Amino acid sequence: MNVALLGKKIGMTQVFDDNNRLVPVTVIEAGPCPVTQIKSSEKDGYDAVQIGFRPQKEHRLSKAALGHFKKAGVEPVAELQEFRTNGNVELSLGDVLTVEKFESGQKIDVIGTSKGRGFQGVVKRYGFAGGPASHGSMFHRRGGSYGMCQWPGHVIKGKKMPGHMGDVRRTVQNLEIVKVIAEKNLILVKGSIPGSRGSLVTVRTAVKTKKAQA
């Protein structure tokens, strides 16, 4: 199983590395994440580990959720997420995963939900150049012609047009860990990650893609 944690994006700052170079980093508060359930292919049809994040008050949870946490022997949490495994898991219910699973220099993937931008035009959404900015053109930030004439007589699917922008799940791969502050449950990652401050993110060991393996 690849090491994975749930966390919260704190924000961005900059630190000096060992070579005295200024590095922009994103601060992530990752864990502690208790193991709330271990699924097996014999019982559940697939192998997975479920972990939680962010303590939650009991009165805000249903009786079913409280029973789920009681069975695992952990305190109630607000977020739950599953991670598939190959069946060989050296974990048990109630174990707590922390940032000590990671180390400086390690490559990780960060998954989050990008900031929502609302309804946007083609210039901001796709980077269209637009028309002349001078007076009289009457064509500044439009998308131009969208449809066809008599045949086929409709707009082709996938045409870049104005619409909702952002608020989608995005994965940034192969980010480098600059520093791990275990006593504060913090990971400093080089570069930026999706989402606004305070948003939920998933941190996992970098997954090799087919292109990288080739």
Coordinates of N, CA and C in Angstrom, one line a residue:
M1 N 0.8 -1.2 0.0 CA 0.0 0.0 0.0 C 0.9 1.2 0.0
N2 N 0.6 2.2 -0.9 CA 1.3 3.5 -0.9 C 0.8 4.3 0.3
V3 N 1.7 5.0 1.0 CA 1.4 5.8 2.1 C 0.5 6.9 1.7
A4 N -0.6 7.1 2.4 CA -1.5 8.2 2.1 C -2.1 8.8 3.3
L5 N -2.3 10.1 3.3 CA -2.8 10.9 4.5 C -3.8 11.9 4.0
L6 N -4.8 12.2 4.8 CA -5.7 13.3 4.6 C -5.1 14.5 5.3
G7 N -5.3 15.7 4.7 CA -4.8 16.9 5.3 C -5.5 18.2 4.9
K8 N -5.1 19.3 5.4 CA -5.7 20.6 5.2 C -4.6 21.5 4.7
K9 N -5.0 22.2 3.6 CA -4.1 23.2 3.0 C -4.0 24.5 3.9
I10 N -2.9 24.8 4.5 CA -2.7 26.0 5.3 C -2.5 27.2 4.5
G11 N -1.6 27.1 3.5 CA -1.3 28.3 2.7 C 0.1 28.2 2.2
M12 N 0.6 29.2 1.6 CA 2.0 29.2 1.0 C 2.9 30.2 1.7
T13 N 4.2 29.8 1.7 CA 5.2 30.7 2.2 C 6.5 30.3 1.5
Q14 N 7.6 30.7 2.0 CA 8.9 30.4 1.4 C 10.0 30.1 2.5
V15 N 10.9 29.2 2.2 CA 11.9 28.8 3.1 C 13.2 28.7 2.4
F16 N 14.3 28.7 3.1 CA 15.6 28.5 2.5 C 16.0 27.0 2.7
D17 N 16.5 26.4 1.6 CA 16.9 25.0 1.6 C 18.4 24.9 2.1
D18 N 18.9 23.7 2.1 CA 20.3 23.4 2.5 C 21.3 24.2 1.7
N19 N 21.0 24.5 0.5 CA 21.9 25.2 -0.4 C 21.7 26.7 -0.4
N20 N 20.9 27.2 0.6 CA 20.7 28.6 0.8 C 19.9 29.2 -0.4
R21 N 19.0 28.4 -1.0 CA 18.2 28.9 -2.1 C 16.8 29.1 -1.5
L22 N 16.1 30.2 -1.9 CA 14.8 30.4 -1.5 C 13.8 29.6 -2.3
V23 N 13.0 28.8 -1.6 CA 12.1 27.8 -2.2 C 10.6 28.2 -1.8
P24 N 9.7 28.4 -2.8 CA 8.3 28.6 -2.5 C 7.7 27.2 -2.1
V25 N 7.0 27.2 -1.0 CA 6.4 25.9 -0.5 C 4.9 26.1 -0.1
T26 N 4.2 25.1 -0.1 CA 2.8 25.0 0.4 C 2.9 24.2 1.7
V27 N 2.2 24.8 2.7 CA 2.2 24.2 4.0 C 0.9 23.3 4.1
I28 N 1.0 22.0 4.4 CA -0.1 21.1 4.6 C -0.1 20.5 6.0
E29 N -1.2 20.7 6.6 CA -1.4 20.0 7.9 C -2.0 18.6 7.6
A30 N -1.2 17.6 7.7 CA -1.6 16.2 7.3 C -1.6 15.3 8.6
G31 N -2.8 14.7 8.7 CA -3.0 13.8 9.9 C -3.1 14.6 11.2
P32 N -3.2 13.8 12.3 CA -3.1 12.4 12.4 C -4.4 11.7 11.8
C33 N -4.3 10.6 11.2 CA -5.4 9.9 10.5 C -5.6 8.5 11.1
P34 N -6.6 8.3 11.9 CA -6.9 7.0 12.5 C -7.4 6.0 11.4
V35 N -7.1 4.8 11.5 CA -7.6 3.7 10.6 C -9.0 3.3 11.2
T36 N -10.1 3.6 10.4 CA -11.4 3.4 10.9 C -12.0 2.1 10.3
Q37 N -11.4 1.5 9.2 CA -12.0 0.3 8.7 C -10.9 -0.4 7.8
I38 N -10.9 -1.7 7.8 CA -10.0 -2.4 6.9 C -10.9 -3.4 6.1
K39 N -11.0 -3.2 4.8 CA -11.8 -4.0 3.9 C -11.0 -5.1 3.3
S40 N -11.7 -6.3 3.1 CA -11.0 -7.4 2.4 C -11.8 -7.9 1.3
S41 N -11.2 -8.6 0.3 CA -11.9 -9.1 -0.9 C -12.9 -10.2 -0.5
E42 N -12.6 -10.9 0.6 CA -13.5 -12.0 1.0 C -14.8 -11.5 1.5
K43 N -14.7 -10.4 2.3 CA -15.9 -9.9 2.9 C -16.6 -8.7 2.1
D44 N -15.8 -7.9 1.6 CA -16.3 -6.7 0.9 C -16.1 -6.7 -0.6
G45 N -15.4 -7.6 -1.2 CA -15.3 -7.7 -2.6 C -14.0 -7.0 -3.1
Y46 N -13.3 -6.3 -2.3 CA -12.1 -5.6 -2.6 C -11.3 -5.3 -1.4
D47 N -10.0 -5.0 -1.5 CA -9.1 -4.7 -0.4 C -8.9 -3.2 -0.3
A48 N -9.1 -2.7 0.8 CA -9.0 -1.2 1.0 C -8.8 -0.9 2.5
V49 N -8.2 0.3 2.7 CA -8.1 0.8 4.1 C -8.8 2.1 4.2
Q50 N -9.6 2.3 5.2 CA -10.4 3.6 5.4 C -9.7 4.4 6.5
I51 N -9.4 5.6 6.3 CA -8.8 6.5 7.3 C -9.7 7.7 7.5
G52 N -9.5 8.4 8.6 CA -10.3 9.6 8.9 C -9.4 10.8 9.2
F53 N -10.0 11.9 9.3 CA -9.3 13.2 9.5 C -10.3 14.2 10.1
R54 N -9.8 15.1 10.9 CA -10.5 16.2 11.5 C -11.5 15.7 12.6
P55 N -11.2 15.9 13.8 CA -12.1 15.5 14.9 C -13.5 16.2 14.7
Q56 N -14.5 15.4 15.1 CA -15.9 15.9 14.9 C -16.7 15.7 16.2
K57 N -17.6 16.6 16.5 CA -18.4 16.5 17.7 C -19.4 15.4 17.5
E58 N -19.7 14.7 18.5 CA -20.6 13.5 18.4 C -22.0 13.9 18.0
H59 N -22.5 15.0 18.5 CA -23.9 15.4 18.2 C -24.1 15.8 16.7
R60 N -23.1 16.0 16.0 CA -23.2 16.3 14.6 C -23.1 15.1 13.7
L61 N -23.1 13.9 14.3 CA -23.0 12.6 13.5 C -24.2 11.8 13.8
S62 N -24.5 10.9 12.8 CA -25.7 10.0 13.0 C -25.3 8.9 13.9
K63 N -26.3 8.1 14.4 CA -26.0 7.0 15.2 C -25.2 5.9 14.5
A64 N -25.5 5.8 13.2 CA -24.7 4.8 12.4 C -23.3 5.2 12.3
A65 N -23.0 6.5 12.1 CA -21.6 6.9 12.0 C -20.9 6.7 13.4
L66 N -21.6 7.0 14.5 CA -21.0 6.9 15.8 C -20.7 5.4 16.1
G67 N -21.6 4.5 15.6 CA -21.3 3.1 15.8 C -20.2 2.6 15.0
H68 N -20.0 3.2 13.8 CA -18.8 2.8 13.0 C -17.5 3.2 13.7
F69 N -17.5 4.4 14.3 CA -16.2 4.8 14.9 C -16.0 4.0 16.2
K70 N -17.1 3.7 16.9 CA -17.0 2.9 18.2 C -16.5 1.5 17.9
K71 N -16.9 0.9 16.8 CA -16.4 -0.4 16.4 C -14.9 -0.4 16.1
A72 N -14.5 0.7 15.6 CA -13.0 0.8 15.2 C -12.2 1.2 16.5
G73 N -12.9 1.7 17.5 CA -12.2 2.2 18.7 C -11.4 3.5 18.5
V74 N -12.0 4.4 17.7 CA -11.4 5.7 17.4 C -12.4 6.8 17.8
E75 N -11.8 8.0 17.9 CA -12.7 9.2 18.2 C -13.4 9.6 16.9
P76 N -14.6 10.2 16.9 CA -15.3 10.6 15.7 C -14.5 11.6 14.9
V77 N -14.6 11.4 13.6 CA -13.9 12.3 12.7 C -14.9 12.8 11.6
A78 N -14.5 13.9 11.0 CA -15.4 14.5 10.0 C -15.2 14.0 8.6
E79 N -14.0 13.6 8.3 CA -13.7 13.2 6.9 C -13.3 11.7 6.9
L80 N -13.8 11.0 5.9 CA -13.4 9.6 5.7 C -13.0 9.4 4.2
Q81 N -12.0 8.5 4.0 CA -11.6 8.2 2.7 C -10.9 6.9 2.6
E82 N -11.2 6.2 1.5 CA -10.6 4.8 1.3 C -9.5 4.8 0.3
F83 N -8.5 3.9 0.5 CA -7.4 3.7 -0.4 C -7.3 2.2 -0.6
R84 N -7.2 1.9 -1.9 CA -7.2 0.5 -2.3 C -5.8 -0.1 -1.9
T85 N -5.8 -1.4 -1.6 CA -4.5 -2.1 -1.2 C -4.5 -3.4 -2.0
N86 N -3.3 -4.0 -1.9 CA -3.2 -5.3 -2.6 C -3.5 -6.5 -1.6
G87 N -4.0 -6.2 -0.4 CA -4.3 -7.2 0.5 C -3.3 -7.4 1.6
N88 N -2.1 -7.0 1.4 CA -1.0 -7.2 2.3 C -0.8 -5.9 3.1
V89 N -1.7 -5.7 4.1 CA -1.7 -4.5 4.9 C -1.2 -4.7 6.3
E90 N -0.2 -4.0 6.8 CA 0.3 -4.2 8.1 C -0.3 -3.1 9.0
L91 N -1.6 -3.0 9.0 CA -2.3 -2.1 9.8 C -3.5 -2.8 10.5
S92 N -4.0 -2.2 11.6 CA -5.1 -2.7 12.3 C -6.0 -1.5 12.7
L93 N -7.2 -1.9 13.1 CA -8.2 -0.8 13.5 C -7.6 0.0 14.6
G94 N -7.8 1.3 14.5 CA -7.3 2.2 15.6 C -5.9 2.7 15.4
D95 N -5.1 2.1 14.5 CA -3.8 2.6 14.2 C -3.9 4.1 13.7
V96 N -2.9 4.9 14.0 CA -2.9 6.3 13.7 C -1.7 6.5 12.7
L97 N -2.0 7.1 11.5 CA -1.0 7.4 10.5 C -0.7 8.9 10.7
T98 N 0.6 9.2 10.7 CA 1.1 10.6 10.9 C 2.1 10.9 9.8
V99 N 2.5 12.2 9.8 CA 3.5 12.7 8.8 C 4.9 12.0 8.9
E100 N 5.1 11.3 10.0 CA 6.4 10.6 10.2 C 6.5 9.5 9.1
K101 N 5.5 9.2 8.4 CA 5.6 8.2 7.3 C 6.3 8.8 6.1
F102 N 6.4 10.1 6.1 CA 7.1 10.8 4.9 C 8.4 11.4 5.4
E103 N 9.3 11.8 4.5 CA 10.6 12.3 4.8 C 11.0 13.4 3.7
S104 N 11.9 14.2 4.1 CA 12.4 15.3 3.2 C 13.0 14.7 1.9
G105 N 12.7 15.3 0.8 CA 13.3 14.9 -0.4 C 12.4 13.9 -1.2
Q106 N 11.4 13.3 -0.5 CA 10.5 12.3 -1.1 C 9.5 13.0 -2.1
K107 N 9.2 12.2 -3.1 CA 8.2 12.7 -4.1 C 6.8 12.2 -3.7
I108 N 5.9 13.1 -3.8 CA 4.5 12.8 -3.4 C 3.5 13.4 -4.5
D109 N 2.3 12.9 -4.5 CA 1.2 13.4 -5.2 C 0.2 14.1 -4.3
V110 N -0.4 15.2 -4.7 CA -1.3 15.9 -3.9 C -2.6 16.0 -4.7
I111 N -3.7 15.6 -4.1 CA -5.0 15.7 -4.7 C -5.9 16.6 -4.0
G112 N -6.5 17.5 -4.7 CA -7.4 18.5 -4.1 C -8.5 19.0 -5.1
T113 N -9.3 19.9 -4.6 CA -10.4 20.5 -5.4 C -10.0 21.9 -5.7
S114 N -9.9 22.3 -7.0 CA -9.4 23.6 -7.4 C -10.4 24.7 -7.0
K115 N -10.0 25.9 -6.9 CA -10.8 27.0 -6.6 C -11.9 27.2 -7.6
G116 N -13.1 27.4 -7.1 CA -14.2 27.7 -8.0 C -14.2 29.1 -8.5
R117 N -14.3 29.3 -9.9 CA -14.2 30.6 -10.5 C -15.6 31.1 -11.0
G118 N -16.6 30.3 -10.8 CA -17.9 30.7 -11.3 C -18.1 30.6 -12.8
F119 N -19.0 31.4 -13.4 CA -19.3 31.4 -14.8 C -18.3 32.4 -15.4
Q120 N -17.4 31.9 -16.3 CA -16.4 32.7 -17.0 C -16.5 32.6 -18.5
G121 N -16.0 33.7 -19.1 CA -15.9 33.7 -20.6 C -14.7 33.0 -21.1
V122 N -14.6 32.9 -22.4 CA -13.6 32.1 -23.1 C -12.2 32.7 -22.9
V123 N -12.1 34.0 -22.7 CA -10.7 34.7 -22.5 C -10.1 34.2 -21.2
K124 N -10.9 34.2 -20.1 CA -10.3 33.8 -18.8 C -10.3 32.2 -18.7
R125 N -11.3 31.6 -19.3 CA -11.5 30.1 -19.1 C -10.5 29.4 -20.0
Y126 N -10.2 29.8 -21.2 CA -9.4 29.1 -22.1 C -8.2 29.9 -22.6
G127 N -8.1 31.1 -22.3 CA -7.0 31.9 -22.8 C -7.1 32.4 -24.2
F128 N -8.4 32.6 -24.7 CA -8.6 33.1 -26.0 C -8.0 34.5 -26.1
A129 N -7.5 34.9 -27.3 CA -6.9 36.2 -27.5 C -7.9 37.3 -27.5
G130 N -9.1 37.0 -28.0 CA -10.1 38.1 -28.1 C -9.9 38.9 -29.4
G131 N -10.6 39.9 -29.5 CA -10.5 40.8 -30.7 C -9.7 42.1 -30.4
P132 N -9.7 43.0 -31.4 CA -9.0 44.3 -31.2 C -9.6 45.0 -30.0
A133 N -8.7 45.7 -29.2 CA -9.1 46.4 -28.1 C -9.5 47.8 -28.4
S134 N -9.3 48.3 -29.6 CA -9.6 49.7 -30.0 C -11.1 49.9 -30.2
H135 N -11.5 51.1 -30.4 CA -12.9 51.5 -30.6 C -13.4 51.0 -32.0
G136 N -14.6 50.6 -32.0 CA -15.3 50.4 -33.3 C -15.3 48.9 -33.7
S137 N -14.5 48.1 -33.2 CA -14.4 46.7 -33.7 C -15.7 45.9 -33.3
M138 N -16.2 46.3 -32.1 CA -17.4 45.6 -31.6 C -17.1 44.1 -31.3
F139 N -15.9 43.7 -31.3 CA -15.5 42.3 -31.0 C -14.3 42.4 -30.1
H140 N -14.5 42.2 -28.8 CA -13.4 42.3 -27.8 C -13.1 41.0 -27.1
R141 N -14.1 40.5 -26.3 CA -13.8 39.3 -25.5 C -14.8 38.2 -25.8
R142 N -15.3 38.1 -27.0 CA -16.2 37.1 -27.4 C -15.4 35.9 -27.9
G143 N -16.2 34.8 -28.1 CA -15.5 33.6 -28.6 C -15.6 33.4 -30.1
G144 N -16.3 34.3 -30.8 CA -16.4 34.2 -32.3 C -17.5 33.2 -32.7
S145 N -17.4 32.7 -33.9 CA -18.4 31.8 -34.4 C -18.4 30.5 -33.8
Y146 N -19.6 30.0 -33.3 CA -19.6 28.7 -32.7 C -20.3 27.6 -33.5
G147 N -21.3 27.9 -34.3 CA -22.1 26.9 -35.0 C -21.7 26.7 -36.4
M148 N -22.5 25.9 -37.1 CA -22.3 25.6 -38.5 C -23.4 26.3 -39.3
C149 N -23.4 26.1 -40.6 CA -24.5 26.6 -41.5 C -25.6 25.5 -41.6
Q150 N -26.1 25.3 -42.8 CA -27.2 24.3 -42.9 C -26.8 22.9 -42.5
W151 N -25.6 22.5 -42.7 CA -25.1 21.2 -42.4 C -23.8 21.3 -41.6
P152 N -23.6 20.6 -40.4 CA -24.6 19.8 -39.7 C -25.7 20.6 -39.0
G153 N -25.5 21.9 -38.9 CA -26.6 22.7 -38.3 C -26.6 22.7 -36.8
H154 N -25.5 22.4 -36.1 CA -25.5 22.4 -34.7 C -24.0 22.6 -34.2
V155 N -23.9 22.9 -32.9 CA -22.6 23.2 -32.3 C -21.9 21.8 -32.0
I156 N -20.7 21.6 -32.4 CA -20.0 20.3 -32.2 C -19.7 20.2 -30.7
K157 N -19.9 18.9 -30.2 CA -19.6 18.7 -28.8 C -18.2 18.9 -28.4
G158 N -18.0 19.5 -27.2 CA -16.6 19.8 -26.8 C -16.1 21.2 -27.2
K159 N -16.9 22.0 -27.9 CA -16.6 23.3 -28.4 C -16.3 24.2 -27.1
K160 N -15.2 24.9 -27.2 CA -14.8 25.8 -26.1 C -15.7 27.0 -26.1
M161 N -16.5 27.1 -25.0 CA -17.5 28.2 -24.9 C -17.5 28.7 -23.4
P162 N -18.1 29.8 -23.2 CA -18.3 30.2 -21.8 C -19.0 29.2 -20.9
G163 N -18.6 29.2 -19.6 CA -19.3 28.2 -18.7 C -18.6 28.2 -17.4
H164 N -19.0 27.2 -16.6 CA -18.5 27.1 -15.2 C -17.0 26.7 -15.2
M165 N -16.2 27.4 -14.4 CA -14.8 27.2 -14.4 C -14.3 26.9 -12.9
G166 N -13.4 25.9 -12.8 CA -12.9 25.5 -11.5 C -13.8 24.6 -10.7
D167 N -13.5 24.4 -9.5 CA -14.2 23.5 -8.6 C -14.2 22.1 -9.1
V168 N -13.1 21.6 -9.5 CA -12.9 20.2 -10.0 C -11.7 19.6 -9.3
R169 N -11.8 18.2 -9.3 CA -10.8 17.5 -8.6 C -9.5 17.4 -9.5
R170 N -8.4 17.8 -8.9 CA -7.1 17.8 -9.6 C -6.0 17.2 -8.9
T171 N -5.1 16.5 -9.6 CA -3.9 15.9 -9.0 C -2.7 16.5 -9.5
V172 N -1.8 16.9 -8.6 CA -0.5 17.4 -8.9 C 0.5 16.4 -8.5
Q173 N 1.3 15.9 -9.5 CA 2.2 14.7 -9.3 C 3.6 15.1 -9.1
N174 N 4.3 14.3 -8.4 CA 5.8 14.4 -8.2 C 6.2 15.7 -7.6
L175 N 5.6 16.1 -6.6 CA 6.0 17.3 -5.8 C 7.0 16.8 -4.8
E176 N 8.0 17.7 -4.5 CA 9.1 17.3 -3.6 C 8.8 17.8 -2.2
I177 N 9.0 17.0 -1.2 CA 8.8 17.4 0.2 C 10.1 18.2 0.6
V178 N 10.0 19.4 1.0 CA 11.1 20.2 1.4 C 11.4 20.0 2.9
K179 N 10.4 19.8 3.7 CA 10.6 19.6 5.2 C 9.4 19.0 5.8
V180 N 9.6 18.2 6.8 CA 8.5 17.6 7.6 C 8.7 18.0 9.0
I181 N 7.6 18.6 9.6 CA 7.6 19.1 11.0 C 6.7 18.2 11.7
A182 N 7.2 17.1 12.3 CA 6.4 16.0 12.8 C 5.6 16.5 14.1
E183 N 6.2 17.3 14.9 CA 5.5 17.7 16.2 C 4.3 18.6 15.9
K184 N 4.2 19.2 14.7 CA 3.1 20.0 14.4 C 2.2 19.4 13.2
N185 N 2.6 18.2 12.8 CA 1.8 17.5 11.8 C 1.8 18.3 10.4
L186 N 3.0 18.9 10.1 CA 3.1 19.8 8.9 C 4.0 19.2 7.9
I187 N 3.7 19.3 6.6 CA 4.5 19.0 5.5 C 4.7 20.2 4.6
L188 N 5.9 20.5 4.3 CA 6.2 21.7 3.4 C 6.6 21.1 2.1
V189 N 5.7 21.4 1.1 CA 5.8 20.9 -0.3 C 6.3 21.9 -1.2
K190 N 7.2 21.6 -2.1 CA 7.7 22.6 -3.0 C 6.7 22.9 -4.1
G191 N 6.3 24.1 -4.3 CA 5.4 24.5 -5.3 C 4.0 24.7 -4.8
S192 N 3.0 24.8 -5.7 CA 1.6 25.0 -5.3 C 0.8 23.8 -5.5
I193 N -0.4 23.7 -4.8 CA -1.3 22.6 -4.9 C -2.7 23.2 -5.1
P194 N -3.7 22.3 -5.6 CA -5.0 22.8 -5.9 C -5.7 23.2 -4.6
G195 N -6.7 24.1 -4.7 CA -7.6 24.4 -3.6 C -7.3 25.7 -2.9
S196 N -8.3 26.1 -2.1 CA -8.1 27.3 -1.3 C -7.6 27.0 0.1
R197 N -7.3 28.0 0.9 CA -6.8 27.8 2.2 C -7.9 27.1 3.1
G198 N -7.5 26.0 3.8 CA -8.4 25.3 4.6 C -9.1 24.2 3.9
S199 N -8.9 24.0 2.6 CA -9.5 22.9 1.9 C -8.9 21.6 2.2
L200 N -9.7 20.5 2.0 CA -9.2 19.1 2.2 C -8.4 18.7 1.0
V201 N -7.2 18.0 1.3 CA -6.3 17.5 0.3 C -5.9 16.1 0.7
T202 N -5.5 15.3 -0.3 CA -5.0 14.0 0.0 C -3.5 14.0 -0.4
V203 N -2.7 13.5 0.5 CA -1.2 13.4 0.2 C -0.9 11.9 0.1
R204 N -0.2 11.5 -0.9 CA 0.2 10.1 -1.1 C 1.5 10.0 -1.7
T205 N 2.2 8.9 -1.5 CA 3.5 8.7 -2.2 C 3.3 8.7 -3.7
A206 N 4.2 9.2 -4.4 CA 4.1 9.4 -5.9 C 3.8 8.1 -6.6
V207 N 2.8 8.1 -7.4 CA 2.5 6.9 -8.2 C 3.2 7.0 -9.6
K208 N 3.9 6.0 -9.9 CA 4.6 6.0 -11.2 C 3.6 5.8 -12.3
T209 N 3.6 6.6 -13.3 CA 2.7 6.5 -14.5 C 3.4 5.6 -15.5
K210 N 2.6 5.1 -16.5 CA 3.1 4.2 -17.5 C 4.2 5.0 -18.3
K211 N 4.1 6.3 -18.5 CA 5.1 7.0 -19.3 C 6.4 7.1 -18.5
A212 N 6.3 7.3 -17.2 CA 7.5 7.4 -16.3 C 8.2 6.0 -16.3
Q213 N 7.4 5.0 -16.2 CA 8.0 3.6 -16.1 C 8.7 3.2 -17.4
A214 N 8.2 3.8 -18.6 CA 8.8 3.5 -19.9 C 10.2 4.2 -20.0

